[in-house]
Short mmCIF file of C-alpha atoms in Angstrom, two decimals:
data_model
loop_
_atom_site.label_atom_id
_atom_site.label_comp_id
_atom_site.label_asym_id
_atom_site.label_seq_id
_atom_site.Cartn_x
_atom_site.Cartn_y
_atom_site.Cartn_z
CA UNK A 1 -19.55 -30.20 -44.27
CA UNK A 2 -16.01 -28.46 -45.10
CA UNK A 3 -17.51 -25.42 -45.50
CA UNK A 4 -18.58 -25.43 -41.88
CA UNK A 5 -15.47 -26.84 -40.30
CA UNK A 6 -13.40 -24.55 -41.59
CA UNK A 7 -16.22 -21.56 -40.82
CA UNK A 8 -15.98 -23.03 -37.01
CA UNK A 9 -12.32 -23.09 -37.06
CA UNK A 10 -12.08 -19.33 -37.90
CA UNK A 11 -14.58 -17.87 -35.68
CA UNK A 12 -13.41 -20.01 -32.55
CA UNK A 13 -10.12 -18.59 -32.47
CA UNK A 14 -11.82 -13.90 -33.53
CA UNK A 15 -14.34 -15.57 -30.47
CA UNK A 16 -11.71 -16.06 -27.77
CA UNK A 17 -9.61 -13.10 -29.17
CA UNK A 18 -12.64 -10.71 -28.89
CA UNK A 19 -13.55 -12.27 -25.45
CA UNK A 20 -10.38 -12.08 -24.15
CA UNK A 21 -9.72 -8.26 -25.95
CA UNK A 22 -13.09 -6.96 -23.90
CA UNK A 23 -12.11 -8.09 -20.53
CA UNK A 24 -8.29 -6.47 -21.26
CA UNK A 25 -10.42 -3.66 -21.97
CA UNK A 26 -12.85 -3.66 -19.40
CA UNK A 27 -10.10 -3.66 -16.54
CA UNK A 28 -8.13 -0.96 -18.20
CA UNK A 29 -10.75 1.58 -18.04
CA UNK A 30 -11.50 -0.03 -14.39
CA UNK A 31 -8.00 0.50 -13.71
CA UNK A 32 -8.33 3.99 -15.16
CA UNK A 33 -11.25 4.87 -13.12
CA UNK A 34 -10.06 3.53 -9.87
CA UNK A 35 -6.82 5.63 -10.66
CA UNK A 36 -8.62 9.25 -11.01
CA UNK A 37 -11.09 8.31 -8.13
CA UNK A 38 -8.66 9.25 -5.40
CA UNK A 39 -6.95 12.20 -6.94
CA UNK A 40 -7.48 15.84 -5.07
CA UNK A 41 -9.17 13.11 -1.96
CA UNK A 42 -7.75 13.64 1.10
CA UNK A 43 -7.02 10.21 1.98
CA UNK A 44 -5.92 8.99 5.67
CA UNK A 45 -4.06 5.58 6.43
CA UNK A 46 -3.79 4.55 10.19
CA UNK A 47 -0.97 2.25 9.82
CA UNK A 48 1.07 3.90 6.60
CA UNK A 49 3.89 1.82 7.83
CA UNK A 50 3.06 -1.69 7.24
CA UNK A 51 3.11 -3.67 4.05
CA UNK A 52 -0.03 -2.82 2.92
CA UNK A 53 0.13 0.70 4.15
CA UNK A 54 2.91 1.71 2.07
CA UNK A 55 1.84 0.10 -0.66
CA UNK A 56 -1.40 2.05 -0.20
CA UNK A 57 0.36 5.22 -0.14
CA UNK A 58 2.74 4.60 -2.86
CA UNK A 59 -0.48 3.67 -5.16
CA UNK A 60 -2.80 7.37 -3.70
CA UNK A 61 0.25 9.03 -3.91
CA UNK A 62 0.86 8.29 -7.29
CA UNK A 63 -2.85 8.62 -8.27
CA UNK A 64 -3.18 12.41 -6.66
CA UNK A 65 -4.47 11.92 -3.22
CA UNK A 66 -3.59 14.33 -0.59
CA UNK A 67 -2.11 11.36 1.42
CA UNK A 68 -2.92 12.02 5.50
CA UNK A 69 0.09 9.35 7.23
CA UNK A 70 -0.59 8.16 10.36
CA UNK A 71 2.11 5.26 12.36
CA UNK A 72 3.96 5.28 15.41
CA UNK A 73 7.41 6.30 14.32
CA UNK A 74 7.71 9.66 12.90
CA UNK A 75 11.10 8.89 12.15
CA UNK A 76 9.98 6.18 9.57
CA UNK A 77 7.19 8.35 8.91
CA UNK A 78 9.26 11.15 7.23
CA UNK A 79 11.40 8.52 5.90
CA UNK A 80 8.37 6.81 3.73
CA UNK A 81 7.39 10.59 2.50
CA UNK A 82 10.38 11.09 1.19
CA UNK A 83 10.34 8.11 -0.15
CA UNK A 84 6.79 9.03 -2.20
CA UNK A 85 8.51 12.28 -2.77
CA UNK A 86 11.65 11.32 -4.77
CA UNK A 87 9.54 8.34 -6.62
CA UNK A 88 7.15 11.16 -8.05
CA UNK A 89 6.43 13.95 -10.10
CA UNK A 90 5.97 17.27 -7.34
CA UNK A 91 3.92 19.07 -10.07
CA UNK A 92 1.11 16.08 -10.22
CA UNK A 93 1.75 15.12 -6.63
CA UNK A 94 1.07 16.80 -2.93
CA UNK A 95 3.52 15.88 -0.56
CA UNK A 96 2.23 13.85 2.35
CA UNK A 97 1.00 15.22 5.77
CA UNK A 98 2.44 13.52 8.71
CA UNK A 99 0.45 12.07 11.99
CA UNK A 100 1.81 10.11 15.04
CA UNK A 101 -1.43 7.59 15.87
CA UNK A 102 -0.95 4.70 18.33
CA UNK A 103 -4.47 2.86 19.35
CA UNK A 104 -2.58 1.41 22.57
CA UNK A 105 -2.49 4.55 23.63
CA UNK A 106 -6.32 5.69 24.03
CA UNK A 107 -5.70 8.87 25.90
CA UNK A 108 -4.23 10.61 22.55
CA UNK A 109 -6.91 10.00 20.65
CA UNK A 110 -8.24 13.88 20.96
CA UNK A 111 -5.30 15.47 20.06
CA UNK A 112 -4.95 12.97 16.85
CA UNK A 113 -8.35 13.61 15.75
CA UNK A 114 -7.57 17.16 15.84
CA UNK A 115 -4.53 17.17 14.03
CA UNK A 116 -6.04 14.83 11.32
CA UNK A 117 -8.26 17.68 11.16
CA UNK A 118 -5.63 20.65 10.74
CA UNK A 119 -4.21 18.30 8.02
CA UNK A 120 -6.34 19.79 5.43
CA UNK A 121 -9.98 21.06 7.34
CA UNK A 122 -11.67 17.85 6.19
CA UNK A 123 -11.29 14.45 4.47
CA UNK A 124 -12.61 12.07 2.29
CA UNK A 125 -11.43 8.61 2.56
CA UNK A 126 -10.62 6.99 5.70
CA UNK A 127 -8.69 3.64 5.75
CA UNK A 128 -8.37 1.69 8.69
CA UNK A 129 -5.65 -0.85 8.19
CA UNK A 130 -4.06 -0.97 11.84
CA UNK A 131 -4.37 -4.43 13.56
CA UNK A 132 -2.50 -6.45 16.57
CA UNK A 133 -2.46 -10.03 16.57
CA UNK A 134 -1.84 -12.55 19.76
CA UNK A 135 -2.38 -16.05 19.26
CA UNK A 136 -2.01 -18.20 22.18
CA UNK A 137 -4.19 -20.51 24.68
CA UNK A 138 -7.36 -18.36 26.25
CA UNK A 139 -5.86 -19.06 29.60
CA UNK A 140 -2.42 -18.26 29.00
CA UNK A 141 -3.26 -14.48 27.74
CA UNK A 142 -3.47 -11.95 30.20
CA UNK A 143 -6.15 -9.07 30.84
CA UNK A 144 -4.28 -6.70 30.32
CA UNK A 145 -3.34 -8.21 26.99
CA UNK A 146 -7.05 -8.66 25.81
CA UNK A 147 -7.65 -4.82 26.96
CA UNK A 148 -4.39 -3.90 24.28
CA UNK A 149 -6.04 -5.91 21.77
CA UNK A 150 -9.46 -4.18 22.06
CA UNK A 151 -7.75 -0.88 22.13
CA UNK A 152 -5.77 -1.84 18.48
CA UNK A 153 -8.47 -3.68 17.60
CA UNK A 154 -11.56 -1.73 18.20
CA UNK A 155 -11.90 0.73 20.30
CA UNK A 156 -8.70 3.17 18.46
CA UNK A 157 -10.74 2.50 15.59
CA UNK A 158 -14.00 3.11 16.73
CA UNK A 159 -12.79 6.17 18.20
CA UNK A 160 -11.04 7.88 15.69
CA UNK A 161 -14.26 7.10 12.86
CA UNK A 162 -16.50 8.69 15.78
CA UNK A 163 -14.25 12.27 15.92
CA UNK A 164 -13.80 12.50 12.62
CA UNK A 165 -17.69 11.17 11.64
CA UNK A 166 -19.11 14.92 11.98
CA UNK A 167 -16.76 16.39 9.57
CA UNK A 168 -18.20 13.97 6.90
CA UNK A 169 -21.55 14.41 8.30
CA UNK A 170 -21.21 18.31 7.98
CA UNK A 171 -20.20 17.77 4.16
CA UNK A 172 -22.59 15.02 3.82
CA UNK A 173 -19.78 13.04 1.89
CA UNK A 174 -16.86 10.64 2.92
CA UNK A 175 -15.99 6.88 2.89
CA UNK A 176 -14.69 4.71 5.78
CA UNK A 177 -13.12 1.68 4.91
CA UNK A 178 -11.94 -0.89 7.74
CA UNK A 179 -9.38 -3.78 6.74
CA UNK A 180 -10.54 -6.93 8.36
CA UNK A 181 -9.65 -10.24 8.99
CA UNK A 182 -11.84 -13.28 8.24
CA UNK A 183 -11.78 -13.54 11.93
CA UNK A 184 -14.49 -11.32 12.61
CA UNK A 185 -16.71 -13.44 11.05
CA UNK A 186 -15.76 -17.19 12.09
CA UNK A 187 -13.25 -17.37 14.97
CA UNK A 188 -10.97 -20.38 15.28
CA UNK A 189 -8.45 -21.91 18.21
CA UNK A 190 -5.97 -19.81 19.92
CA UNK A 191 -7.32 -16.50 19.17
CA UNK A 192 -9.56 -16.19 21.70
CA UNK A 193 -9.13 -12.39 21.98
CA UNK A 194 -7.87 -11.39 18.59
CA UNK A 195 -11.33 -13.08 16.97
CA UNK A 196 -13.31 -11.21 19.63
CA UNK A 197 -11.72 -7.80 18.52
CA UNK A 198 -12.34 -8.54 15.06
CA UNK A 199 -15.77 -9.54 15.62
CA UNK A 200 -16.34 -6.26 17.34
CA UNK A 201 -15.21 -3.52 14.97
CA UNK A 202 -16.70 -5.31 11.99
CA UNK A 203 -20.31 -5.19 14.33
CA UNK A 204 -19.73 -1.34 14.69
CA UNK A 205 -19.19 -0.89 11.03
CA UNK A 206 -22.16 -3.10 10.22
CA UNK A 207 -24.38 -0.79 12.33
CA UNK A 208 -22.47 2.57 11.65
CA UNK A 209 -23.11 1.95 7.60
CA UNK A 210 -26.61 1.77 8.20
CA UNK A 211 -26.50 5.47 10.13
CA UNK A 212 -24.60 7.42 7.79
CA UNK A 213 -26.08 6.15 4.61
CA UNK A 214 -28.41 9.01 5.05
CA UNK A 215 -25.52 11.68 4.68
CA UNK A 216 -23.96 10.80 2.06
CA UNK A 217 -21.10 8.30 3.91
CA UNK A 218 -19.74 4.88 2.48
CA UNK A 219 -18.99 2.23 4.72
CA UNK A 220 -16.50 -1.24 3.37
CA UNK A 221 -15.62 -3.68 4.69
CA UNK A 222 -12.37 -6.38 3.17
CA UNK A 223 -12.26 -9.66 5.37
CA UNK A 224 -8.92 -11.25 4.19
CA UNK A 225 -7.10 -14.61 5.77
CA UNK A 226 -3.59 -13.11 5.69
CA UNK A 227 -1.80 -9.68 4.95
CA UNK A 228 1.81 -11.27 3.82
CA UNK A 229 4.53 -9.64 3.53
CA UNK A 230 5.44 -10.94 -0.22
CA UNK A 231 4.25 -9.88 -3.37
CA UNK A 232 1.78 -12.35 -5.15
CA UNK A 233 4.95 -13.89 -6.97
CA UNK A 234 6.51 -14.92 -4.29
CA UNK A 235 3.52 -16.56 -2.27
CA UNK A 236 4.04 -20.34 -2.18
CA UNK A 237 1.88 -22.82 -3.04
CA UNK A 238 -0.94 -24.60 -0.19
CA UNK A 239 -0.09 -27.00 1.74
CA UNK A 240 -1.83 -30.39 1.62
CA UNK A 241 -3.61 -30.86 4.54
CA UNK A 242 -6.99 -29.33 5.22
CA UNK A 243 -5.61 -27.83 8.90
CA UNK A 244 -2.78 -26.49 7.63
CA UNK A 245 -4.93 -24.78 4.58
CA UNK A 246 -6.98 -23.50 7.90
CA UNK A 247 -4.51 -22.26 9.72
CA UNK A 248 -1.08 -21.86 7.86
CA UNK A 249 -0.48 -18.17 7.19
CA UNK A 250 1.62 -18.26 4.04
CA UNK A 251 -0.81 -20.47 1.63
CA UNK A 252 -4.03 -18.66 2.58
CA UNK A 253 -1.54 -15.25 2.57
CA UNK A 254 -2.93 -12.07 0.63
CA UNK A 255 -0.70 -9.73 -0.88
CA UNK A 256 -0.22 -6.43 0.02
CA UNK A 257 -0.35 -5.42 -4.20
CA UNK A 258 -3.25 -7.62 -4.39
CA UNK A 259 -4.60 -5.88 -1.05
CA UNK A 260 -4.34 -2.72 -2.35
CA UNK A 261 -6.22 -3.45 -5.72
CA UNK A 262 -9.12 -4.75 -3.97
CA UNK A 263 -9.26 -1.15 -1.91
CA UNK A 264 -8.51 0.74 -4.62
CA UNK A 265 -11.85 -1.27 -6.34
CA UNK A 266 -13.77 -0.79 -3.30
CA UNK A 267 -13.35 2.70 -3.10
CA UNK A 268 -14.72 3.06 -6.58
CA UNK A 269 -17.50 1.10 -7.16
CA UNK A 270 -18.30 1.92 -3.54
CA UNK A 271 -18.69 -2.04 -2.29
CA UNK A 272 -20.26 -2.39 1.45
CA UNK A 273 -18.45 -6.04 1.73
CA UNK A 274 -15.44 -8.00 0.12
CA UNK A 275 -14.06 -11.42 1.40
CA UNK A 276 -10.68 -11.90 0.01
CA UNK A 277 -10.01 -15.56 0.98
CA UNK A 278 -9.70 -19.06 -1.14
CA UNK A 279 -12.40 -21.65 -1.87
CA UNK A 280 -11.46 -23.58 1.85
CA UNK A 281 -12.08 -20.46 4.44
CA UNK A 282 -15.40 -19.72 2.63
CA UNK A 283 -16.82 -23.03 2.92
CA UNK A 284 -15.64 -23.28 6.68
CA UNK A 285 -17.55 -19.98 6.88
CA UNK A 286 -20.54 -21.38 5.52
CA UNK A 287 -20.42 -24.54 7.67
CA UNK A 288 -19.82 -22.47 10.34
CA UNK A 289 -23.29 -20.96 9.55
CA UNK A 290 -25.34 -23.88 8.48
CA UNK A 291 -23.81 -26.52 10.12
CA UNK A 292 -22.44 -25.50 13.39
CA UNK A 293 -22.12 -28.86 14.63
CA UNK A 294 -19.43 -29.99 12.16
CA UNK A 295 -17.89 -27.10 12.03
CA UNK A 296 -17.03 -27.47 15.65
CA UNK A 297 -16.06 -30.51 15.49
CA UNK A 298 -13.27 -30.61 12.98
CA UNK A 299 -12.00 -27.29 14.97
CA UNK A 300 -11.74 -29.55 18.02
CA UNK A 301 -9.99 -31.87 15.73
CA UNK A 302 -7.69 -30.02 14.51
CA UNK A 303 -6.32 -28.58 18.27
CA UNK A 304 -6.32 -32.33 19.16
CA UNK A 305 -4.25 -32.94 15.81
CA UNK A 306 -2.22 -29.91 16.54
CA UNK A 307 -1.26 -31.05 20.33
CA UNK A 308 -0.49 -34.57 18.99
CA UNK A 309 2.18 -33.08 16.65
CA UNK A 310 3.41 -31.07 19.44
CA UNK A 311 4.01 -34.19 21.76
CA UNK A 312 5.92 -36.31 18.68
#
C-alpha cells in the first residue's frame, strides 16, 4: 500500500509537469508558425491608426510583412512608420507603404484601390479593422448619420474587397479578414444603425467566402464585444450586474495584444469564424437564437432599468 502511494505521489507531480511542458511547447511552435506566416506577405490594414491597428503593424512589421498603411492622417501615418522603422532591424524589415483611405468618403474609393495596387502589384492579406460607432435612440439619429455609418461600416469595406478581389482572383491566392463586432450577429438597444451595419458586412463576407473558395481566397471573420484601448493588464474586472456585463464596455473589453493574437492565429490556421467574447454574450447569443422570446424580453428590461437609473 506504501509502495503505491508513494508511486502516485511521484508520477502526479512528471504528469502535470509533462502536461503543462507540451502545451508551453505546443504554443511556441504556434507562436513560431504564426510569426513566419506573414513574412515577404504584403499585408494591408484599413485603419493602421487605431489601437489595434498599430499593434497589428508593429507585430507584421516585426514578423516581415510588407506592411500596406492605410488611415486618414498621413501626418500620423508617416509618424507610425517611423515609428516601425526605428523599433526594427532595416535588413530583416521593409519599410511600410503609405495610403490615405477614408470610407466616409465613397467617391475616393477608385483612386485608393489603385494606389493599394501600385503599393507592390498585388497583395496577400487584407485586414479590415475600420469601424464607426453611434449609439443613441433610433429616433434621435439622423439619415444622414445612418448613411455615414453604412459607408464606414459596409459599403467602404465592401468596396475596397470588391477592387482589389480580381487581383487575388488572378493569382488564385489571398486572405480577407474583416474585424467584427458581436453586433452583427445579435443587435441590442441604442444601436439601431451601428448593429444594422455590422449585420451587413458580416452577410457579404458570409456569401463572398463561399465565391472565392474556388480560387484559392480565405475569408475570417473575429466577432469581439469591445476593442479597448488597454492592454489585457490593465482591463478591470466585470461588473456585477447582468446589464452592465451586457452592455458595459470595459468588462466585456478585448485587448488590442489579445486582438492581434487571435488575427495573427486566424491568418495561420486559416479559421472562417472566431467569437472573441466571455461566457455572458455567448449565451445571450444563443438565447437570442433559441429562445427569442426571452431574449427580448430582458433587452426590454434592461432599457426600462436603464431609463429608471436615468430618472433617479
Amino acid at each position: 500500500m506504501d509502495s503505491v502511494w508513494t508511486t502516485t505521489v511521484l508520477l502526479v507531480p512528471c504528469a502535470v509537469v509533462l502536461t503543462a511542458g507540451f502545451f508551453y511547447l505546443y504554443s511556441f511552435i504556434t507562436g513560431l508558425l504564426s510569426k513566419t506566416s506573414v513574412r515577404n506577405k504584403v499585408v494591408v490594414i484599413t485603419n493602421a491608426l487605431s489601437g489595434l491597428g498599430k499593434e497589428c503593424a508593429g507585430v507584421f512589421h516585426k514578423g516581415g510583412a510588407r506592411l500596406i498603411l492605410c488611415g486618414k492622417s498621413w501626418e500620423n501615418l508617416e509618424e507610425l512608420a517611423d515609428d516601425l522603422a526605428n523599433a526594427s532591424d532595416p535588413t530583416l524589415t521593409f519599410p511600410a507603404k503609405l495610403v490615405l483611405l477614408d470610407f466616409g468618403d465613397m467617391d475616393s474609393m477608385p483612386e485608393v484601390i489603385s494606389e493599394i495596387l501600385e503599393c507592390y502589384g498585388c497583395l496577400d492579406i487584407l485586414i479590415f479593422n475600420s469601424s464607426m460607432k453611434v449609439k443613441a435612440p433610433a429616433q434621435s439619429v439622423s439619415l444622414e448619420m445612418d448613411r455615414l455609418l453604412m459607408d464606414n461600416n459596409y459599403f467602404g469595406p465592401a468596396t475596397l474587397a470588391k477592387g482589389l478581389l480580381p487581383s487575388m482572383i488572378s493569382r488564385r491566392t489571398g486572405h480577407l479578414l474583416l474585424v467584427n463586432s458581436i453586433q452583427g450577429k445579435i443587435a441590442v438597444p441604442f444601436r439601431t444603425a451601428y448593429a444594422a451595419s455590422k449585420h451587413a458586412v458580416l452577410a457579404f463576407f458570409d456569401c463572398l467566402r463561399a465565391e472565392v473558395e474556388e480560387f484559392g481566397i480565405s475569408i475570417s471573420t473575429i466577432n469581439h464585444t469591445f476593442i479597448s484601448r488597454s492592454s489585457s493588464s490593465d482591463i478591470t474586472e466585470a461588473s456585477k450586474s447582468i446589464w452592465s456585463l451586457l452592455y458595459t464596455k470595459k468588462p466585456l473589453g478585448v485587448s488590442p495584444d489579445e486582438a492581434t493574437t487571435e488575427i495573427v492565429k486566424t491568418l495561420s490556421n486559416k479559421r472562417r469564424e472566431v467569437m472573441i467574447a466571455p461566457s455572458l454574450p455567448k449565451v445571450a447569443l444563443y438565447t437570442r437564437s433559441f429562445f427569442p422570446n426571452i431574449f427580448f424580453a430582458v433587452m426590454a428590461a434592461g432599457v426600462k432599468s436603464a431609463a429608471a437609473e436615468e430618472n433617479m
